[in-house]
């Protein structure tokens, strides 16, 4: 069994993917070819925003977005303490300070009340200028925008939705990657919508922001490539990756998202009461980038992981180290703050195999083994 089986997806979509790639090779339009435009139009329509700007990867998508707001030294942006490193790295790349905020133990996403406390603390200290909140839709579940957007509005902060794992999620019928003033995603192969290499995209309703982002992804171009009006960078999505993503997006929309929701529901139904399943709340739809359970202790989590490994079931720990304890951020001097939930999650979470091509027998085998561990069976 594979943790995320990309081969099965390729077997299913092979004829369309191969055809798309062959067309790109025949056209020789390897950069900015027609499939890139087609993909941007389809992505914008699916998400429900005016503009989609594809780029080189999800980390560039975040840092270009923060650059569009002129985030710089002396500024800060609030970032959940429990996330992938890039959410906070992007803030530091622009010279600003990531201020970490603890998360909700059920959703794993930024805790809105603690966000407001952190904003007030930074304002009271008067050392940094709060500019933005980087919300993360962790493991496929949108952050609680019902609570976050009013807080951001109250303090005049921009919202950058890091939807690298959230693409395809929903909150009350509105799609992930449409909640931020700017929202981003990643097409890293293992994400809900992945390509065959690196790729990313930025979403916004704001015309000026979109024009700025289209400029800086190609060396700050003006009217054309050799008219350079600002310092930009090189961050484009390859045409080949767009051609691979087009059939994958259509599969994602027509059945893959439903399939992962089926897997998640079957896990939750079967796993029993010795583990805490991930959040199911009727106002959200998750795209299940991960199905992460929690155990009572680190010892139980590690024992379960080892037991499942012996049974041939791969699992992952996302994430073992909270942001505030990453060595790269040790110069920020944040040790005096407490991140109780995020600390505990790093010790107790375990992600089970999750992808749209898991079969019922495989899901049931995982369930049987998890239950077997708690019932004291030998692997
Ligand atoms: C994967 C990921 C990113 C970075 O995306 P890349 O395409 O790998 O650069 C950023 N934020 C989160 C939450 C991610 O999971």
Short mmCIF file of C-alpha atoms and ligand atoms in Angstrom, two decimals:
data_model
loop_
_atom_site.label_atom_id
_atom_site.label_comp_id
_atom_site.label_asym_id
_atom_site.label_seq_id
_atom_site.Cartn_x
_atom_site.Cartn_y
_atom_site.Cartn_z
CA UNK A 1 0.00 0.00 0.00
CA UNK A 2 1.23 3.49 -0.79
CA UNK A 3 0.66 6.59 1.31
CA UNK A 4 -0.41 8.56 -1.74
CA UNK A 5 -0.57 6.42 -4.88
CA UNK A 6 0.26 8.63 -7.85
CA UNK A 7 0.78 5.62 -10.13
CA UNK A 8 -2.86 4.59 -9.94
CA UNK A 9 -3.90 8.09 -10.86
CA UNK A 10 -1.53 8.07 -13.84
CA UNK A 11 -2.83 4.67 -14.99
CA UNK A 12 -6.35 6.07 -14.92
CA UNK A 13 -5.56 9.33 -16.74
CA UNK A 14 -2.65 8.07 -18.87
CA UNK A 15 -4.11 8.58 -22.35
CA UNK A 16 -5.12 12.20 -21.67
CA UNK A 17 -1.89 13.10 -19.86
CA UNK A 18 0.31 11.51 -22.52
CA UNK A 19 -1.61 13.22 -25.30
CA UNK A 20 -1.33 16.62 -23.61
CA UNK A 21 2.42 16.23 -23.05
CA UNK A 22 2.99 15.08 -26.64
CA UNK A 23 1.13 18.13 -27.94
CA UNK A 24 3.35 20.43 -25.91
CA UNK A 25 6.49 18.72 -27.19
CA UNK A 26 5.24 18.96 -30.79
CA UNK A 27 4.41 22.65 -30.34
CA UNK A 28 7.81 23.48 -28.74
CA UNK A 29 5.99 26.16 -26.68
CA UNK A 30 7.56 24.98 -23.42
CA UNK A 31 7.14 28.30 -21.61
CA UNK A 32 3.83 30.21 -21.50
CA UNK A 33 2.12 27.94 -24.04
CA UNK A 34 -1.62 27.79 -24.56
CA UNK A 35 -2.27 25.09 -21.91
CA UNK A 36 -1.03 27.55 -19.25
CA UNK A 37 -3.72 30.06 -20.21
CA UNK A 38 -6.36 27.33 -20.41
CA UNK A 39 -5.40 26.07 -16.96
CA UNK A 40 -5.49 29.56 -15.42
CA UNK A 41 -8.98 30.11 -16.84
CA UNK A 42 -10.25 26.74 -15.53
CA UNK A 43 -8.69 27.25 -12.10
CA UNK A 44 -10.12 30.76 -11.71
CA UNK A 45 -13.56 29.52 -12.69
CA UNK A 46 -13.47 26.54 -10.31
CA UNK A 47 -12.27 28.62 -7.37
CA UNK A 48 -14.62 31.49 -8.19
CA UNK A 49 -12.18 34.40 -8.47
CA UNK A 50 -11.37 36.83 -11.28
CA UNK A 51 -7.67 36.05 -11.69
CA UNK A 52 -5.42 33.02 -11.50
CA UNK A 53 -1.69 33.57 -12.00
CA UNK A 54 0.29 30.32 -12.17
CA UNK A 55 3.90 30.30 -11.04
CA UNK A 56 6.91 28.13 -10.25
CA UNK A 57 5.83 26.67 -6.89
CA UNK A 58 3.70 27.30 -3.81
CA UNK A 59 6.49 29.04 -1.91
CA UNK A 60 7.03 31.58 -4.70
CA UNK A 61 3.26 32.08 -4.80
CA UNK A 62 3.36 33.12 -1.14
CA UNK A 63 6.42 35.33 -1.34
CA UNK A 64 5.31 37.11 -4.52
CA UNK A 65 1.96 37.80 -2.85
CA UNK A 66 3.61 39.32 0.20
CA UNK A 67 5.85 41.39 -2.09
CA UNK A 68 2.72 42.72 -3.81
CA UNK A 69 1.76 44.21 -0.43
CA UNK A 70 5.29 45.53 0.09
CA UNK A 71 5.84 43.48 3.23
CA UNK A 72 9.29 44.42 4.52
CA UNK A 73 11.67 44.74 7.48
CA UNK A 74 9.84 46.14 10.52
CA UNK A 75 6.55 44.51 9.46
CA UNK A 76 5.08 41.32 10.79
CA UNK A 77 2.60 38.74 9.57
CA UNK A 78 0.71 36.26 11.75
CA UNK A 79 1.22 32.60 10.86
CA UNK A 80 -0.11 29.42 12.49
CA UNK A 81 2.50 27.64 14.60
CA UNK A 82 1.45 24.26 13.19
CA UNK A 83 2.06 24.28 9.43
CA UNK A 84 4.61 23.51 6.74
CA UNK A 85 7.72 25.70 7.01
CA UNK A 86 7.07 27.63 3.77
CA UNK A 87 4.05 29.48 5.24
CA UNK A 88 6.40 31.30 7.62
CA UNK A 89 9.52 31.18 5.45
CA UNK A 90 7.79 33.39 2.85
CA UNK A 91 7.30 36.11 5.48
CA UNK A 92 10.96 35.95 6.50
CA UNK A 93 12.07 35.96 2.84
CA UNK A 94 10.57 39.46 2.50
CA UNK A 95 12.52 40.58 5.58
CA UNK A 96 9.47 40.69 7.86
CA UNK A 97 8.86 38.77 11.09
CA UNK A 98 6.48 35.80 11.28
CA UNK A 99 4.54 35.99 14.56
CA UNK A 100 3.32 32.51 15.40
CA UNK A 101 -0.19 31.82 16.65
CA UNK A 102 -1.42 28.61 18.26
CA UNK A 103 -4.02 26.49 16.49
CA UNK A 104 -7.39 24.91 17.19
CA UNK A 105 -7.04 21.30 18.41
CA UNK A 106 -9.96 20.03 16.27
CA UNK A 107 -9.34 21.79 12.95
CA UNK A 108 -5.52 22.14 13.23
CA UNK A 109 -6.01 25.66 11.81
CA UNK A 110 -5.15 29.07 13.28
CA UNK A 111 -7.15 29.85 16.44
CA UNK A 112 -9.05 33.12 15.75
CA UNK A 113 -9.17 34.17 19.41
CA UNK A 114 -5.44 33.63 19.85
CA UNK A 115 -4.89 35.52 16.59
CA UNK A 116 -6.62 38.57 18.02
CA UNK A 117 -4.63 38.28 21.26
CA UNK A 118 -1.38 38.12 19.25
CA UNK A 119 -2.35 41.19 17.20
CA UNK A 120 -3.11 43.14 20.39
CA UNK A 121 0.16 42.03 21.97
CA UNK A 122 2.21 43.17 18.96
CA UNK A 123 0.36 46.51 18.87
CA UNK A 124 0.92 47.03 22.61
CA UNK A 125 4.65 46.28 22.27
CA UNK A 126 4.87 48.78 19.41
CA UNK A 127 7.98 47.25 17.82
CA UNK A 128 6.53 45.66 14.68
CA UNK A 129 3.89 46.84 12.25
CA UNK A 130 1.18 44.19 11.76
CA UNK A 131 0.47 43.89 8.03
CA UNK A 132 -1.03 40.50 7.21
CA UNK A 133 -2.35 37.15 8.38
CA UNK A 134 -1.14 34.06 6.55
CA UNK A 135 -4.00 31.65 7.11
CA UNK A 136 -3.28 28.03 6.22
CA UNK A 137 -5.97 25.58 5.09
CA UNK A 138 -4.14 22.69 6.71
CA UNK A 139 -4.64 19.11 5.54
CA UNK A 140 -7.39 20.25 3.10
CA UNK A 141 -9.70 21.96 5.60
CA UNK A 142 -10.30 25.69 5.12
CA UNK A 143 -9.39 27.91 8.08
CA UNK A 144 -12.30 29.49 9.96
CA UNK A 145 -12.77 32.53 7.72
CA UNK A 146 -16.12 33.34 9.38
CA UNK A 147 -14.09 34.38 12.42
CA UNK A 148 -10.79 35.40 10.80
CA UNK A 149 -12.00 37.86 8.14
CA UNK A 150 -13.76 40.18 10.65
CA UNK A 151 -10.65 40.22 12.88
CA UNK A 152 -8.39 41.03 9.91
CA UNK A 153 -10.83 43.77 8.88
CA UNK A 154 -10.93 45.24 12.40
CA UNK A 155 -7.13 45.65 12.51
CA UNK A 156 -6.64 46.53 8.84
CA UNK A 157 -4.66 43.39 8.03
CA UNK A 158 -4.43 41.74 4.62
CA UNK A 159 -5.33 38.06 4.47
CA UNK A 160 -3.04 35.72 2.54
CA UNK A 161 -4.72 32.33 2.28
CA UNK A 162 -2.08 29.60 1.98
CA UNK A 163 -4.20 27.03 0.19
CA UNK A 164 -1.28 24.76 -0.77
CA UNK A 165 -3.13 21.89 0.89
CA UNK A 166 -6.58 23.45 0.77
CA UNK A 167 -7.38 23.49 -2.94
CA UNK A 168 -10.87 22.08 -3.43
CA UNK A 169 -12.05 22.69 0.13
CA UNK A 170 -15.17 24.71 0.89
CA UNK A 171 -16.67 26.81 3.65
CA UNK A 172 -20.44 27.29 3.37
CA UNK A 173 -20.32 26.66 -0.38
CA UNK A 174 -17.47 29.06 -1.05
CA UNK A 175 -14.29 27.49 -2.41
CA UNK A 176 -10.88 27.53 -0.77
CA UNK A 177 -8.38 29.88 -2.46
CA UNK A 178 -11.07 32.56 -2.65
CA UNK A 179 -10.98 33.75 0.99
CA UNK A 180 -7.78 35.76 1.01
CA UNK A 181 -7.20 39.21 -0.45
CA UNK A 182 -4.69 36.98 -2.21
CA UNK A 183 -4.77 33.18 -2.03
CA UNK A 184 -2.18 30.67 -3.17
CA UNK A 185 -1.82 26.99 -3.87
CA UNK A 186 0.91 24.48 -4.71
CA UNK A 187 1.00 21.78 -7.36
CA UNK A 188 3.76 19.80 -5.63
CA UNK A 189 3.00 16.19 -6.67
CA UNK A 190 1.53 15.05 -3.33
CA UNK A 191 -0.90 17.99 -2.89
CA UNK A 192 -4.65 17.56 -3.57
CA UNK A 193 -4.00 18.83 -7.12
CA UNK A 194 -0.42 17.97 -8.01
CA UNK A 195 1.67 18.11 -11.18
CA UNK A 196 4.80 16.13 -12.14
CA UNK A 197 7.32 18.52 -10.66
CA UNK A 198 7.05 21.94 -9.02
CA UNK A 199 4.21 24.36 -9.70
CA UNK A 200 1.95 26.85 -7.96
CA UNK A 201 -0.79 29.40 -8.47
CA UNK A 202 -2.04 32.69 -7.05
CA UNK A 203 -5.69 33.78 -6.94
CA UNK A 204 -7.10 37.26 -6.51
CA UNK A 205 -10.10 39.38 -7.42
CA UNK A 206 -7.99 42.53 -7.52
CA UNK A 207 -7.05 43.62 -11.07
CA UNK A 208 -4.01 45.71 -10.07
CA UNK A 209 -2.59 42.95 -7.87
CA UNK A 210 -3.04 40.45 -10.71
CA UNK A 211 -1.25 42.75 -13.17
CA UNK A 212 1.61 43.25 -10.68
CA UNK A 213 1.96 39.50 -10.11
CA UNK A 214 1.96 38.79 -13.88
CA UNK A 215 4.77 41.30 -14.17
CA UNK A 216 7.01 40.08 -11.35
CA UNK A 217 6.77 36.41 -12.31
CA UNK A 218 8.56 37.37 -15.57
CA UNK A 219 11.40 39.66 -14.42
CA UNK A 220 9.16 42.65 -13.73
CA UNK A 221 8.12 42.95 -17.36
CA UNK A 222 6.23 46.00 -18.58
CA UNK A 223 4.51 45.94 -21.94
CA UNK A 224 6.72 43.04 -23.06
CA UNK A 225 9.51 40.80 -21.83
CA UNK A 226 12.45 43.16 -22.60
CA UNK A 227 10.75 46.19 -21.10
CA UNK A 228 11.52 45.73 -17.41
CA UNK A 229 9.75 48.18 -15.14
CA UNK A 230 10.52 46.66 -11.72
CA UNK A 231 12.70 44.00 -10.13
CA UNK A 232 10.91 40.70 -10.48
CA UNK A 233 12.02 37.11 -10.70
CA UNK A 234 11.60 34.06 -12.88
CA UNK A 235 8.67 32.02 -11.61
CA UNK A 236 6.50 30.52 -14.32
CA UNK A 237 4.61 27.26 -14.60
CA UNK A 238 6.02 25.07 -17.39
CA UNK A 239 3.64 24.38 -20.27
CA UNK A 240 4.23 20.64 -19.74
CA UNK A 241 3.03 20.93 -16.15
CA UNK A 242 -0.08 22.83 -17.27
CA UNK A 243 -0.83 20.10 -19.82
CA UNK A 244 -0.52 17.50 -17.04
CA UNK A 245 -2.68 19.54 -14.66
CA UNK A 246 -5.59 20.08 -17.09
CA UNK A 247 -6.84 16.46 -17.13
CA UNK A 248 -5.97 16.11 -13.44
CA UNK A 249 -8.09 19.16 -12.57
CA UNK A 250 -11.01 17.70 -14.48
CA UNK A 251 -10.64 14.37 -12.66
CA UNK A 252 -10.38 16.25 -9.36
CA UNK A 253 -13.61 18.13 -10.06
CA UNK A 254 -15.57 15.21 -11.46
CA UNK A 255 -14.71 12.45 -8.97
CA UNK A 256 -11.42 12.65 -7.03
CA UNK A 257 -12.64 15.09 -4.39
CA UNK A 258 -15.69 12.91 -3.78
CA UNK A 259 -13.47 9.85 -3.61
CA UNK A 260 -11.23 11.26 -0.85
CA UNK A 261 -14.32 12.31 1.09
CA UNK A 262 -15.55 8.73 0.84
CA UNK A 263 -12.21 7.46 2.19
CA UNK A 264 -12.32 9.95 5.08
CA UNK A 265 -15.89 9.09 6.03
CA UNK A 266 -15.14 5.36 5.97
CA UNK A 267 -12.04 5.83 8.15
CA UNK A 268 -13.93 7.92 10.67
CA UNK A 269 -16.81 5.46 10.79
CA UNK A 270 -14.52 2.49 11.33
CA UNK A 271 -11.55 3.61 13.40
CA UNK A 272 -13.18 3.42 16.80
CA UNK A 273 -12.92 5.53 19.92
CA UNK A 274 -9.27 5.09 20.86
CA UNK A 275 -8.15 7.74 18.40
CA UNK A 276 -9.43 11.28 17.76
CA UNK A 277 -10.53 11.54 14.11
CA UNK A 278 -10.06 14.78 12.17
CA UNK A 279 -12.76 17.45 12.26
CA UNK A 280 -16.03 16.85 10.45
CA UNK A 281 -18.16 20.00 10.54
CA UNK A 282 -21.12 20.46 8.20
CA UNK A 283 -20.06 23.99 7.27
CA UNK A 284 -16.79 22.76 5.75
CA UNK A 285 -15.82 20.45 2.89
CA UNK A 286 -12.25 19.18 3.11
CA UNK A 287 -10.15 18.13 0.13
CA UNK A 288 -8.28 15.73 2.48
CA UNK A 289 -4.69 16.57 1.66
CA UNK A 290 -4.14 14.47 4.79
CA UNK A 291 -6.28 12.35 7.08
CA UNK A 292 -4.62 13.00 10.44
CA UNK A 293 -5.71 11.25 13.59
CA UNK A 294 -4.59 12.12 17.13
CA UNK A 295 -3.59 9.66 19.82
CA UNK A 296 -3.50 10.09 23.59
CA UNK A 297 0.26 10.36 23.83
CA UNK A 298 3.49 10.46 21.86
CA UNK A 299 4.32 6.94 23.01
CA UNK A 300 1.04 5.58 21.64
CA UNK A 301 1.47 7.50 18.38
CA UNK A 302 4.98 6.14 17.83
CA UNK A 303 3.88 2.62 18.78
CA UNK A 304 0.95 2.77 16.37
CA UNK A 305 3.16 4.05 13.57
CA UNK A 306 5.64 1.22 14.10
CA UNK A 307 2.85 -1.37 14.32
CA UNK A 308 1.27 -0.15 11.06
CA UNK A 309 4.67 -0.15 9.36
CA UNK A 310 5.12 -3.83 10.22
CA UNK A 311 1.69 -4.47 8.70
CA UNK A 312 2.81 -2.75 5.47
CA UNK A 313 0.84 0.46 6.07
CA UNK A 314 2.82 3.69 5.53
CA UNK A 315 1.99 6.67 7.74
CA UNK A 316 3.50 10.12 8.18
CA UNK A 317 3.93 12.64 10.99
CA UNK A 318 2.83 16.07 9.75
CA UNK A 319 4.43 17.94 11.50
CA UNK A 320 7.00 16.85 14.07
CA UNK A 321 8.35 20.34 14.97
CA UNK A 322 6.24 23.46 15.63
CA UNK A 323 7.29 26.65 13.81
CA UNK A 324 8.34 28.48 16.97
CA UNK A 325 10.91 25.77 17.69
CA UNK A 326 12.43 25.64 14.19
CA UNK A 327 16.11 26.49 14.35
CA UNK A 328 15.76 28.84 11.36
CA UNK A 329 13.52 31.07 13.52
CA UNK A 330 15.53 30.85 16.74
CA UNK A 331 16.78 34.45 16.27
CA UNK A 332 13.19 35.69 16.70
CA UNK A 333 13.35 35.09 20.47
CA UNK A 334 9.85 33.68 20.82
CA UNK A 335 10.58 31.10 23.51
CA UNK A 336 8.60 32.97 26.17
CA UNK A 337 5.32 32.39 24.36
CA UNK A 338 3.41 29.15 24.77
CA UNK A 339 1.94 27.04 22.02
CA UNK A 340 0.26 24.32 23.98
CA UNK A 341 -1.93 22.88 21.20
CA UNK A 342 0.68 22.93 18.50
CA UNK A 343 3.26 21.33 20.85
CA UNK A 344 0.83 18.53 21.67
CA UNK A 345 -0.19 17.94 18.04
CA UNK A 346 3.44 17.51 16.98
CA UNK A 347 3.64 14.62 19.47
CA UNK A 348 0.27 12.97 18.82
CA UNK A 349 -0.77 13.33 15.15
CA UNK A 350 -0.44 10.55 12.60
CA UNK A 351 -1.51 10.80 8.95
CA UNK A 352 -2.96 7.62 7.41
CA UNK A 353 -2.78 6.64 3.72
CA UNK A 354 -5.09 8.99 1.80
CA UNK A 355 -5.73 9.38 -1.92
CA UNK A 356 -8.69 9.08 -4.32
CA UNK A 357 -7.71 5.65 -5.60
CA UNK A 358 -7.74 3.79 -2.26
CA UNK A 359 -10.09 0.83 -2.44
CA UNK A 360 -12.60 -0.09 0.25
CA UNK A 361 -10.68 -3.28 1.11
CA UNK A 362 -7.53 -1.22 1.67
CA UNK A 363 -9.35 1.31 3.85
CA UNK A 364 -10.85 -1.55 5.85
CA UNK A 365 -7.42 -3.16 6.22
CA UNK A 366 -6.03 0.08 7.71
CA UNK A 367 -9.04 0.30 10.03
CA UNK A 368 -8.60 -3.32 11.11
CA UNK A 369 -4.92 -2.80 11.90
CA UNK A 370 -5.48 0.45 13.84
CA UNK A 371 -8.15 -1.32 15.91
CA UNK A 372 -5.90 -4.36 16.24
CA UNK A 373 -3.15 -2.20 17.75
CA UNK A 374 -5.47 -0.93 20.48
CA UNK A 375 -6.87 -4.41 21.08
CA UNK A 376 -3.34 -5.67 21.69
CA UNK A 377 -2.93 -7.91 18.64
CA UNK A 378 0.44 -8.77 17.13
CA UNK A 379 1.02 -7.01 13.80
C1 LIG B 1 3.57 22.50 0.21
C2 LIG B 1 3.25 23.71 0.98
C3 LIG B 1 3.78 24.97 0.62
C4 LIG B 1 4.86 25.15 -0.41
O1 LIG B 1 4.56 24.69 -1.67
P1 LIG B 1 5.77 24.31 -2.68
O2 LIG B 1 5.09 24.17 -3.99
O3 LIG B 1 6.37 23.03 -2.18
O4 LIG B 1 6.74 25.43 -2.67
C5 LIG B 1 3.38 26.06 1.34
N1 LIG B 1 2.50 25.96 2.35
C6 LIG B 1 1.99 24.78 2.73
C7 LIG B 1 1.00 24.73 3.85
C8 LIG B 1 2.34 23.61 2.06
O5 LIG B 1 1.83 22.44 2.45
#
